[in-house]
Amino acid sequence: MPAAGIAPGGSGKEYPGNLTPFVTVTCIVAAMGGLIFGYDIGISGGVTSMDSFLRDFFPSVYRKKHADATVNQYCQYDSQTLTMFTSSLYLAALLSSIVASTVTRVFGRKLSMLFGGLLFFAGALVNGFAKAVWMLILGRILLGFGIGFANQSVPLYLSEMAPYRYRGALNIGFQLSITVGILVANVLNFFFNKIAGGWGWRLSLGGAMVPALIITVGSLVLPDTPNSMIERGRADEARSALRRIRGVDDVDDEFSDLVAATEQSRLVEHPWTDLLQRKYRPHLAMAVCIPFFQQLTGINAIMFYAPVLFNSIGFGADASLMSAVITGIVNVCATMVSIYGVDKWGRRFLFLEGGVQMLICQAVVAACIGAKFGVDGDPGELPKWYSIIVVMFICIYVAGFAWSWGPLGWLVPSEIFPLEIRSAAQSVTVSVNMIFTFAVAQIFLMMLCRLKFGLFLFFAFFVVAMSIFVYFFLPETKGIPIEEMGRVWRSHWYWSRFVEAEAGQGNGNLEMGGKVA
């Protein structure tokens, strides 16, 4: 049977509060933390398709691309060293997210954002002046440390600052920044590739210092969240901050619930160990499964290597970079659709609609590439109409991801965790995301060489699996105050068996009045 949720508006208390200009601007500034992640996703794929970059650092790939006419078109970029340049960042982000969990909980969300910006800036500097492959890898590792801190803290910050009625839209600002970062990177790659002398890749990689400065400065001027202030013993400041954030004086109910949640969380000495408790089984399942499925949609294979992929299926260098720009524009526009609809249509609807859309597009792209390239990778002359169809369906696929699994993969985990395990659980989400981002980035070009057009069918299988998972196991969370989220699990057909016996224990299961639908 499908997942059951709580009827919006009937979930219990409705805290007073408005979408104030202050909280709107605050969330916009914080969401810009996504720029560093998006810029890197977009820049790495474009740079690795530039001949000047390949000639300087990966000459074997350059020779396969230009000198060896016998190389299968699917396999011309198959190099573990080249993919390590891309994927090393995500292994570093995985490691730093574990440290970031403690920093976020003990010192606040702002400090974690600051560390993220500074580390990312250092990585961009090293990459921009790189003279050898080891400098590229070192720079990528520093970038990864920065992304680990930012991805740990920004979604939590947004979910805690936003009024619960607008939590979805404001949190998706993080994903919107990611898509803007991807688009900006693709546009810059297109123009920097035209610079005479072949040094444009340095500007592409060094340009990451700009989004790093944005999040660094932003972290210095942003207020801390009331949740974090209470967690660190600053209750009076938290009450004043909550009044300013909500735009009303009557914040007693919400403040009392935050304090009660914090008191419960202080009883938890080992949040990492407590994650394994039976009552947190649904939270742990979502912390693992949602980022796992998000990466196995295949989206990062498309976004990392869009120029490489388009080049591999017969587009010229400029055409492949321009095609990546087009998909970047689609990505931004579709994310805006999610901002409009997430609190209107709900999380589950967007998850399921996006899954169906991506599945259809993957099947069509696999058929198109298979019909023209076969298994030998020799398409002959590609007609213009064929290229248009491939780009069009990849764009529709990107749109499906951008208004579903892209933003919701960060939103839903950040809003469902009770305070006592929130930082640790978010760290699990980031870690799982980075593990599989690393894995997909590392093996994608090898899989493209071996599976050929079947690669898209491989990802399509996981789209089917994740859609079934959402239908049966993910409850609807729109319109539910973040501190009342325990009701969602206790009303669910499957997860209730894990949390029902623990009702009233822990922040995620606080009884706060109201009826379960």
Coordinates of C-alpha atoms in Angstrom, one line a residue:
M1 CA 0.0 0.0 0.0
P2 CA 1.2 3.6 -0.6
A3 CA 2.8 5.8 2.0
A4 CA 0.4 7.7 4.2
G5 CA 1.1 11.1 5.6
I6 CA -0.5 13.8 7.7
A7 CA -3.0 16.1 6.2
P8 CA -1.5 19.5 5.9
G9 CA -3.1 22.0 8.2
G10 CA -4.4 19.2 10.5
S11 CA -1.1 18.1 11.9
G12 CA -1.4 19.8 15.2
K13 CA 0.0 23.2 16.1
E14 CA 0.2 25.9 13.5
Y15 CA 2.9 28.3 14.7
P16 CA 2.2 32.0 13.9
G17 CA 4.7 33.6 11.6
N18 CA 5.1 35.3 8.2
L19 CA 7.5 35.0 5.3
T20 CA 9.3 38.2 6.3
P21 CA 11.8 40.1 4.0
F22 CA 14.4 39.4 6.6
V23 CA 14.1 35.6 6.5
T24 CA 13.7 35.6 2.7
V25 CA 17.0 37.5 2.2
T26 CA 18.7 35.4 4.9
C27 CA 17.7 32.2 3.2
I28 CA 18.7 33.5 -0.3
V29 CA 22.2 34.4 1.0
A30 CA 22.5 31.0 2.8
A31 CA 21.3 29.1 -0.3
M32 CA 24.1 30.5 -2.3
G33 CA 26.3 27.9 -0.5
G34 CA 25.0 25.7 -3.3
L35 CA 26.9 27.8 -5.9
I36 CA 30.2 26.1 -5.0
F37 CA 28.8 22.6 -5.5
G38 CA 27.1 23.5 -8.8
Y39 CA 30.1 25.4 -10.2
D40 CA 32.3 22.5 -9.6
I41 CA 29.9 20.0 -11.2
G42 CA 29.7 22.2 -14.3
I43 CA 33.3 23.2 -14.6
S44 CA 35.0 19.8 -14.3
G45 CA 33.1 18.2 -17.3
G46 CA 33.8 21.2 -19.5
V47 CA 37.5 21.4 -18.6
T48 CA 38.1 17.7 -19.3
S49 CA 36.8 18.1 -22.8
M50 CA 39.2 21.0 -23.6
D51 CA 42.0 19.9 -25.8
S52 CA 44.6 22.3 -24.2
F53 CA 43.8 20.8 -20.7
L54 CA 44.0 17.2 -22.0
R55 CA 47.3 17.9 -23.8
D56 CA 48.9 19.4 -20.7
F57 CA 47.7 16.9 -18.1
F58 CA 46.3 13.8 -19.8
P59 CA 48.2 13.3 -23.1
S60 CA 47.1 9.7 -23.5
V61 CA 43.4 10.8 -23.6
Y62 CA 44.3 13.5 -26.0
R63 CA 46.0 11.0 -28.3
K64 CA 43.0 8.6 -28.2
K65 CA 40.7 11.5 -29.0
H66 CA 42.7 12.9 -32.0
A67 CA 45.5 10.5 -33.2
D68 CA 44.0 7.0 -32.8
A69 CA 41.2 6.6 -35.4
T70 CA 40.6 3.0 -34.2
V71 CA 39.4 4.0 -30.8
N72 CA 35.7 3.3 -30.3
Q73 CA 33.8 6.5 -30.0
Y74 CA 32.4 5.4 -26.7
C75 CA 35.8 4.8 -25.2
Q76 CA 37.9 7.9 -26.2
Y77 CA 37.7 9.4 -22.7
D78 CA 38.1 6.2 -20.8
S79 CA 41.0 7.0 -18.4
Q80 CA 41.0 6.3 -14.6
T81 CA 43.4 9.1 -14.0
L82 CA 41.1 11.6 -15.8
T83 CA 38.1 10.4 -13.8
M84 CA 40.1 10.6 -10.6
F85 CA 40.5 14.3 -11.3
T86 CA 36.8 14.6 -11.2
S87 CA 35.9 12.1 -8.5
S88 CA 38.6 12.8 -5.9
L89 CA 36.6 15.8 -4.8
Y90 CA 33.7 13.7 -3.7
L91 CA 35.8 11.3 -1.7
A92 CA 37.2 14.3 0.2
A93 CA 33.7 15.7 0.7
L94 CA 32.7 12.4 2.2
L95 CA 35.5 12.5 4.8
S96 CA 35.0 16.2 5.7
S97 CA 31.2 15.7 6.1
I98 CA 31.9 13.5 9.2
V99 CA 34.0 16.3 10.8
A100 CA 31.4 18.9 9.7
S101 CA 28.7 17.1 11.6
T102 CA 30.5 17.8 14.9
V103 CA 31.3 21.4 13.9
T104 CA 27.7 22.1 12.9
R105 CA 26.3 20.7 16.1
V106 CA 28.8 22.2 18.6
F107 CA 29.7 25.5 17.0
G108 CA 26.7 26.2 14.8
R109 CA 25.7 26.2 11.2
K110 CA 27.5 29.5 10.3
L111 CA 31.0 28.3 11.3
S112 CA 30.6 25.2 9.2
M113 CA 29.6 27.4 6.2
L114 CA 32.7 29.6 6.8
F115 CA 35.0 26.6 6.8
G116 CA 33.4 25.4 3.6
G117 CA 34.0 28.7 1.8
L118 CA 37.6 29.0 2.9
L119 CA 38.6 25.5 2.0
F120 CA 36.9 25.8 -1.4
F121 CA 38.7 29.0 -2.0
A122 CA 42.1 27.4 -1.3
G123 CA 41.2 24.5 -3.6
A124 CA 40.3 26.9 -6.5
L125 CA 43.6 28.7 -6.0
V126 CA 45.7 25.6 -6.2
N127 CA 43.8 24.3 -9.3
G128 CA 44.0 27.7 -11.1
F129 CA 47.8 27.6 -10.8
A130 CA 48.3 23.9 -11.3
K131 CA 51.4 22.7 -13.1
A132 CA 51.1 19.0 -12.6
V133 CA 48.4 16.3 -12.1
W134 CA 49.2 16.1 -8.3
M135 CA 48.4 19.8 -8.0
L136 CA 45.0 19.2 -9.7
I137 CA 44.2 16.4 -7.3
L138 CA 45.3 18.4 -4.3
G139 CA 43.1 21.3 -5.4
R140 CA 40.2 18.9 -5.9
I141 CA 40.6 17.5 -2.4
L142 CA 40.5 20.9 -0.9
L143 CA 37.4 21.7 -3.0
G144 CA 35.8 18.5 -1.7
F145 CA 36.5 19.5 2.0
G146 CA 34.7 22.8 1.3
I147 CA 31.7 21.1 -0.3
G148 CA 31.5 18.6 2.6
F149 CA 31.1 21.4 5.1
A150 CA 28.7 23.5 2.9
N151 CA 26.4 20.6 2.1
Q152 CA 26.3 19.6 5.7
S153 CA 25.3 23.0 7.0
V154 CA 23.3 24.9 4.4
P155 CA 20.3 22.5 4.0
L156 CA 20.0 22.3 7.8
Y157 CA 20.2 26.1 8.1
L158 CA 17.5 26.7 5.5
S159 CA 15.1 24.1 7.1
E160 CA 15.5 25.6 10.5
M161 CA 15.1 29.2 9.5
A162 CA 12.1 28.9 7.1
P163 CA 8.5 29.1 8.4
Y164 CA 7.2 25.6 8.0
R165 CA 4.6 26.6 5.4
Y166 CA 7.4 27.8 3.1
R167 CA 10.1 25.4 4.1
G168 CA 10.1 23.5 0.9
A169 CA 10.4 26.5 -1.4
L170 CA 13.1 28.2 0.7
N171 CA 15.1 25.0 1.1
I172 CA 15.1 24.4 -2.7
G173 CA 16.9 27.7 -3.0
F174 CA 20.0 25.5 -2.2
Q175 CA 19.3 23.3 -5.3
L176 CA 18.6 26.4 -7.4
S177 CA 22.0 27.8 -6.5
I178 CA 23.5 24.5 -7.5
T179 CA 21.8 24.7 -10.9
V180 CA 22.9 28.3 -11.3
G181 CA 26.4 27.3 -10.5
I182 CA 26.3 24.6 -13.2
L183 CA 24.9 27.0 -15.8
V184 CA 27.5 29.7 -15.0
A185 CA 30.3 27.1 -15.2
N186 CA 29.0 25.8 -18.6
V187 CA 28.8 29.3 -20.0
L188 CA 32.3 30.2 -18.8
N189 CA 33.7 27.0 -20.2
F190 CA 32.2 27.8 -23.6
F191 CA 33.9 31.2 -23.8
F192 CA 37.1 30.3 -22.0
N193 CA 37.7 27.5 -24.5
K194 CA 38.0 30.1 -27.2
I195 CA 40.9 32.0 -25.6
A196 CA 44.0 31.9 -27.8
G197 CA 47.0 30.1 -26.2
G198 CA 44.9 27.3 -24.6
W199 CA 45.0 28.7 -21.0
G200 CA 41.3 29.3 -20.6
W201 CA 41.0 26.2 -18.4
R202 CA 42.9 28.0 -15.7
L203 CA 40.3 30.7 -15.6
S204 CA 37.6 28.0 -15.5
L205 CA 39.1 26.3 -12.5
G206 CA 40.4 29.4 -10.7
G207 CA 37.0 31.1 -11.2
A208 CA 35.7 28.8 -8.4
M209 CA 37.2 31.4 -6.0
V210 CA 34.2 33.7 -6.7
P211 CA 31.4 31.4 -5.4
A212 CA 33.8 30.5 -2.5
L213 CA 34.0 34.2 -1.5
I214 CA 30.2 34.5 -1.7
I215 CA 29.6 31.8 0.8
T216 CA 32.5 32.9 3.0
V217 CA 31.2 36.5 3.3
G218 CA 27.6 35.3 3.6
S219 CA 28.5 33.1 6.6
L220 CA 30.0 36.1 8.4
V221 CA 26.9 38.3 8.0
L222 CA 24.1 35.7 8.5
P223 CA 22.3 35.2 11.8
D224 CA 22.5 31.9 13.5
T225 CA 19.3 29.7 13.7
P226 CA 17.3 29.7 16.9
N227 CA 17.6 25.9 17.0
S228 CA 21.4 26.2 17.0
M229 CA 21.4 29.1 19.6
I230 CA 19.2 27.0 22.0
E231 CA 21.4 24.0 21.4
R232 CA 24.4 26.0 22.5
G233 CA 22.8 27.5 25.6
R234 CA 21.8 31.0 24.2
A235 CA 18.0 30.8 24.9
D236 CA 17.4 34.5 25.3
E237 CA 19.1 35.4 22.1
A238 CA 17.2 32.6 20.4
R239 CA 13.8 34.0 21.5
S240 CA 14.7 37.4 20.2
A241 CA 16.0 35.9 16.9
L242 CA 12.8 33.8 16.5
R243 CA 10.6 37.0 16.9
R244 CA 12.6 38.7 14.2
I245 CA 12.6 35.7 11.9
R246 CA 8.9 35.1 12.2
G247 CA 7.9 38.7 12.2
V248 CA 5.5 38.3 15.2
D249 CA 5.8 38.7 19.0
D250 CA 3.8 35.5 19.7
V251 CA 6.5 32.8 19.3
D252 CA 5.9 31.2 22.7
D253 CA 4.6 27.9 21.4
E254 CA 7.3 27.4 18.8
F255 CA 10.0 28.5 21.2
S256 CA 8.8 26.1 23.9
D257 CA 8.8 23.3 21.5
L258 CA 12.3 24.1 20.4
V259 CA 13.5 24.2 24.0
A260 CA 11.8 20.9 24.7
A261 CA 13.4 19.4 21.6
T262 CA 16.8 20.7 22.7
E263 CA 16.4 19.3 26.2
Q264 CA 15.6 15.9 24.7
S265 CA 18.6 16.1 22.4
R266 CA 20.9 16.9 25.3
L267 CA 20.1 13.5 26.7
V268 CA 21.7 12.0 23.7
E269 CA 25.4 11.6 24.3
H270 CA 26.2 9.6 21.2
P271 CA 24.1 10.7 18.2
W272 CA 26.0 8.4 15.8
T273 CA 25.3 5.4 17.9
D274 CA 21.7 6.4 18.6
L275 CA 21.0 6.6 14.9
L276 CA 21.0 2.8 15.0
Q277 CA 18.2 2.7 17.5
R278 CA 14.9 1.1 16.4
K279 CA 12.9 4.3 16.7
Y280 CA 15.2 6.1 14.3
R281 CA 15.0 3.3 11.7
P282 CA 12.8 5.4 9.2
H283 CA 15.2 8.4 9.6
L284 CA 18.3 6.3 8.9
A285 CA 16.6 4.5 5.9
M286 CA 15.8 7.9 4.3
A287 CA 19.3 9.3 5.1
V288 CA 20.7 6.4 3.2
C289 CA 18.2 5.6 0.4
I290 CA 17.3 9.1 -0.8
P291 CA 20.9 10.2 -1.6
F292 CA 21.7 6.7 -2.9
F293 CA 18.8 6.8 -5.4
Q294 CA 19.5 10.5 -6.2
Q295 CA 22.9 9.6 -7.6
L296 CA 21.8 6.4 -9.3
T297 CA 19.4 8.4 -11.5
G298 CA 22.4 9.1 -13.6
I299 CA 22.1 12.8 -13.4
N300 CA 25.7 13.5 -12.3
A301 CA 27.0 11.4 -15.1
I302 CA 25.2 13.8 -17.4
M303 CA 26.1 17.0 -15.6
F304 CA 29.8 16.1 -14.9
Y305 CA 30.5 14.9 -18.3
A306 CA 27.9 16.6 -20.5
P307 CA 30.4 18.1 -22.9
V308 CA 32.4 14.8 -22.9
L309 CA 29.2 12.9 -23.5
F310 CA 28.0 15.1 -26.3
N311 CA 31.5 15.0 -27.8
S312 CA 31.5 11.2 -27.6
I313 CA 28.2 11.0 -29.5
G314 CA 29.4 13.0 -32.4
F315 CA 29.1 16.7 -31.5
G316 CA 32.1 19.0 -32.2
A317 CA 33.9 20.7 -29.3
D318 CA 32.0 24.0 -29.4
A319 CA 28.7 22.2 -30.1
S320 CA 29.2 19.9 -27.1
L321 CA 30.0 22.9 -24.8
M322 CA 26.9 24.7 -26.1
S323 CA 24.7 21.6 -25.6
A324 CA 25.9 21.6 -21.9
V325 CA 24.9 25.3 -21.7
I326 CA 21.4 24.4 -23.0
T327 CA 21.0 21.6 -20.4
G328 CA 22.2 24.1 -17.7
I329 CA 19.5 26.6 -18.7
V330 CA 16.9 23.9 -18.5
N331 CA 18.2 22.8 -15.1
V332 CA 17.7 26.3 -13.7
C333 CA 14.3 26.8 -15.1
A334 CA 13.0 23.4 -14.0
T335 CA 14.2 24.0 -10.4
M336 CA 12.1 27.2 -10.3
V337 CA 9.1 25.0 -11.1
S338 CA 9.9 22.9 -8.0
I339 CA 10.2 26.1 -5.9
Y340 CA 6.7 27.0 -7.0
G341 CA 5.2 23.6 -6.6
V342 CA 6.9 21.8 -3.7
D343 CA 4.7 23.3 -1.0
K344 CA 1.6 23.3 -3.3
W345 CA 1.7 19.8 -4.8
G346 CA 3.8 18.0 -2.2
R347 CA 7.0 16.1 -2.2
R348 CA 5.7 12.7 -3.2
F349 CA 3.9 14.0 -6.4
L350 CA 7.1 15.6 -7.6
F351 CA 9.2 12.6 -6.8
L352 CA 6.9 10.2 -8.7
E353 CA 6.3 12.5 -11.7
G354 CA 10.0 13.2 -12.1
G355 CA 10.7 9.4 -11.9
V356 CA 8.3 8.6 -14.8
Q357 CA 9.7 11.5 -16.9
M358 CA 13.3 10.5 -16.4
L359 CA 12.5 6.8 -17.2
I360 CA 10.9 7.6 -20.5
C361 CA 13.7 9.9 -21.5
Q362 CA 16.4 7.4 -20.6
A363 CA 14.7 4.8 -22.8
V364 CA 14.4 7.2 -25.7
V365 CA 18.1 8.3 -25.5
A366 CA 19.3 4.7 -25.2
A367 CA 17.3 3.8 -28.3
C368 CA 18.6 6.9 -30.3
I369 CA 22.2 6.3 -29.4
G370 CA 21.9 2.5 -29.9
A371 CA 20.3 2.9 -33.3
K372 CA 23.0 5.3 -34.6
F373 CA 26.1 4.1 -32.9
G374 CA 25.4 0.4 -32.3
V375 CA 28.1 -1.3 -30.3
D376 CA 31.1 -0.4 -32.5
G377 CA 30.8 3.3 -31.8
D378 CA 31.0 4.4 -35.4
P379 CA 27.9 6.5 -36.3
G380 CA 29.1 7.8 -39.6
E381 CA 27.7 11.2 -40.5
L382 CA 25.2 12.4 -37.8
P383 CA 22.2 14.4 -39.3
K384 CA 21.2 17.6 -37.6
W385 CA 17.8 16.3 -36.7
Y386 CA 19.3 13.4 -34.8
S387 CA 21.5 15.7 -32.6
I388 CA 18.4 17.9 -31.9
I389 CA 16.4 14.9 -30.7
V390 CA 19.2 13.6 -28.4
V391 CA 19.7 17.0 -26.8
M392 CA 16.0 17.6 -26.5
F393 CA 15.3 14.3 -24.6
I394 CA 18.4 14.8 -22.4
C395 CA 17.0 18.3 -21.6
I396 CA 13.6 16.8 -20.7
Y397 CA 15.4 14.2 -18.5
V398 CA 17.3 17.0 -16.8
A399 CA 14.1 19.0 -16.2
G400 CA 12.5 15.9 -14.6
F401 CA 15.4 15.6 -12.2
A402 CA 15.6 19.3 -11.5
W403 CA 12.0 19.6 -10.2
S404 CA 12.1 16.3 -8.3
W405 CA 15.0 14.2 -7.1
G406 CA 17.5 17.1 -7.4
P407 CA 16.0 19.6 -4.9
L408 CA 14.0 17.0 -2.9
G409 CA 17.0 14.8 -2.4
W410 CA 18.4 17.6 -0.1
L411 CA 15.1 19.0 1.2
V412 CA 13.4 15.9 2.5
P413 CA 16.4 14.5 4.6
S414 CA 17.0 18.0 6.1
E415 CA 13.5 18.4 7.3
I416 CA 12.7 14.9 8.7
F417 CA 15.5 14.4 11.3
P418 CA 14.8 15.2 15.0
L419 CA 17.2 17.6 16.6
E420 CA 19.0 15.1 18.8
I421 CA 20.3 13.3 15.7
R422 CA 20.0 16.0 13.1
S423 CA 23.6 16.8 12.5
A424 CA 24.7 13.2 12.5
A425 CA 21.9 12.1 10.2
Q426 CA 22.6 15.0 7.8
S427 CA 26.2 13.8 7.8
V428 CA 25.0 10.3 6.8
T429 CA 23.0 11.9 4.0
V430 CA 26.0 13.9 2.7
S431 CA 28.3 11.0 3.1
V432 CA 26.1 8.6 1.2
N433 CA 25.6 11.2 -1.5
M434 CA 29.3 11.7 -1.8
I435 CA 30.1 8.0 -1.8
F436 CA 27.9 7.4 -4.8
T437 CA 28.8 10.6 -6.5
F438 CA 32.4 9.5 -6.3
A439 CA 31.5 6.0 -7.5
V440 CA 29.5 7.3 -10.5
A441 CA 32.1 9.9 -11.4
Q442 CA 34.9 7.4 -11.2
I443 CA 33.3 4.6 -13.3
F444 CA 31.0 6.5 -15.7
L445 CA 33.5 6.8 -18.6
M446 CA 34.5 3.2 -18.1
M447 CA 30.9 2.1 -18.1
L448 CA 30.2 4.2 -21.2
C449 CA 33.0 2.4 -22.9
R450 CA 31.8 -1.1 -21.9
L451 CA 28.0 -0.7 -21.7
K452 CA 27.7 1.8 -24.5
F453 CA 24.1 2.9 -25.0
G454 CA 23.1 0.3 -22.4
L455 CA 24.4 2.7 -19.8
F456 CA 21.2 4.7 -19.9
L457 CA 19.2 1.5 -19.4
F458 CA 21.4 0.8 -16.3
F459 CA 20.3 4.1 -14.8
A460 CA 16.7 3.6 -15.9
F461 CA 16.5 0.4 -13.7
F462 CA 17.4 2.5 -10.6
V463 CA 14.8 5.1 -11.6
V464 CA 12.1 2.4 -11.5
A465 CA 13.4 1.1 -8.1
M466 CA 13.5 4.5 -6.5
S467 CA 10.0 5.4 -7.7
I468 CA 8.7 2.2 -6.2
F469 CA 10.5 3.1 -2.9
V470 CA 8.9 6.6 -2.8
Y471 CA 5.5 5.2 -3.5
F472 CA 5.5 2.7 -0.7
F473 CA 7.9 4.1 1.9
L474 CA 8.2 7.9 1.8
P475 CA 5.4 9.8 3.6
E476 CA 4.3 13.3 2.6
T477 CA 6.0 16.0 4.7
K478 CA 4.6 19.2 3.2
G479 CA 3.0 21.6 5.7
I480 CA 4.4 19.7 8.8
P481 CA 6.4 21.8 11.3
I482 CA 9.9 20.4 11.6
E483 CA 9.6 19.7 15.3
E484 CA 6.3 17.7 14.8
M485 CA 7.7 15.4 12.1
G486 CA 7.4 12.4 14.4
R487 CA 3.7 12.3 13.7
V488 CA 4.5 11.5 10.0
W489 CA 6.2 8.2 11.0
R490 CA 3.6 7.1 13.5
S491 CA 0.8 7.4 11.0
H492 CA 2.7 5.5 8.2
W493 CA 1.6 2.0 7.4
Y494 CA 5.1 0.5 7.6
W495 CA 7.3 2.8 9.7
S496 CA 4.8 3.0 12.6
R497 CA 5.9 -0.4 13.8
F498 CA 9.3 1.1 14.6
V499 CA 8.4 4.4 16.2
E500 CA 5.0 3.6 17.8
A501 CA 6.5 2.0 20.9
E502 CA 8.8 5.0 21.4
A503 CA 6.0 7.7 21.1
G504 CA 6.8 10.7 23.3
Q505 CA 10.5 10.0 23.4
G506 CA 13.0 12.1 21.5
N507 CA 12.4 15.3 19.6
G508 CA 11.1 13.6 16.5
N509 CA 8.3 12.0 18.6
L510 CA 7.2 14.8 20.9
E511 CA 3.5 14.9 21.6
M512 CA 2.5 18.5 20.8
G513 CA -1.3 18.2 20.5
G514 CA -3.5 17.7 17.5
K515 CA -4.7 14.6 15.7
V516 CA -3.0 12.3 13.4
A517 CA -4.8 12.0 10.1

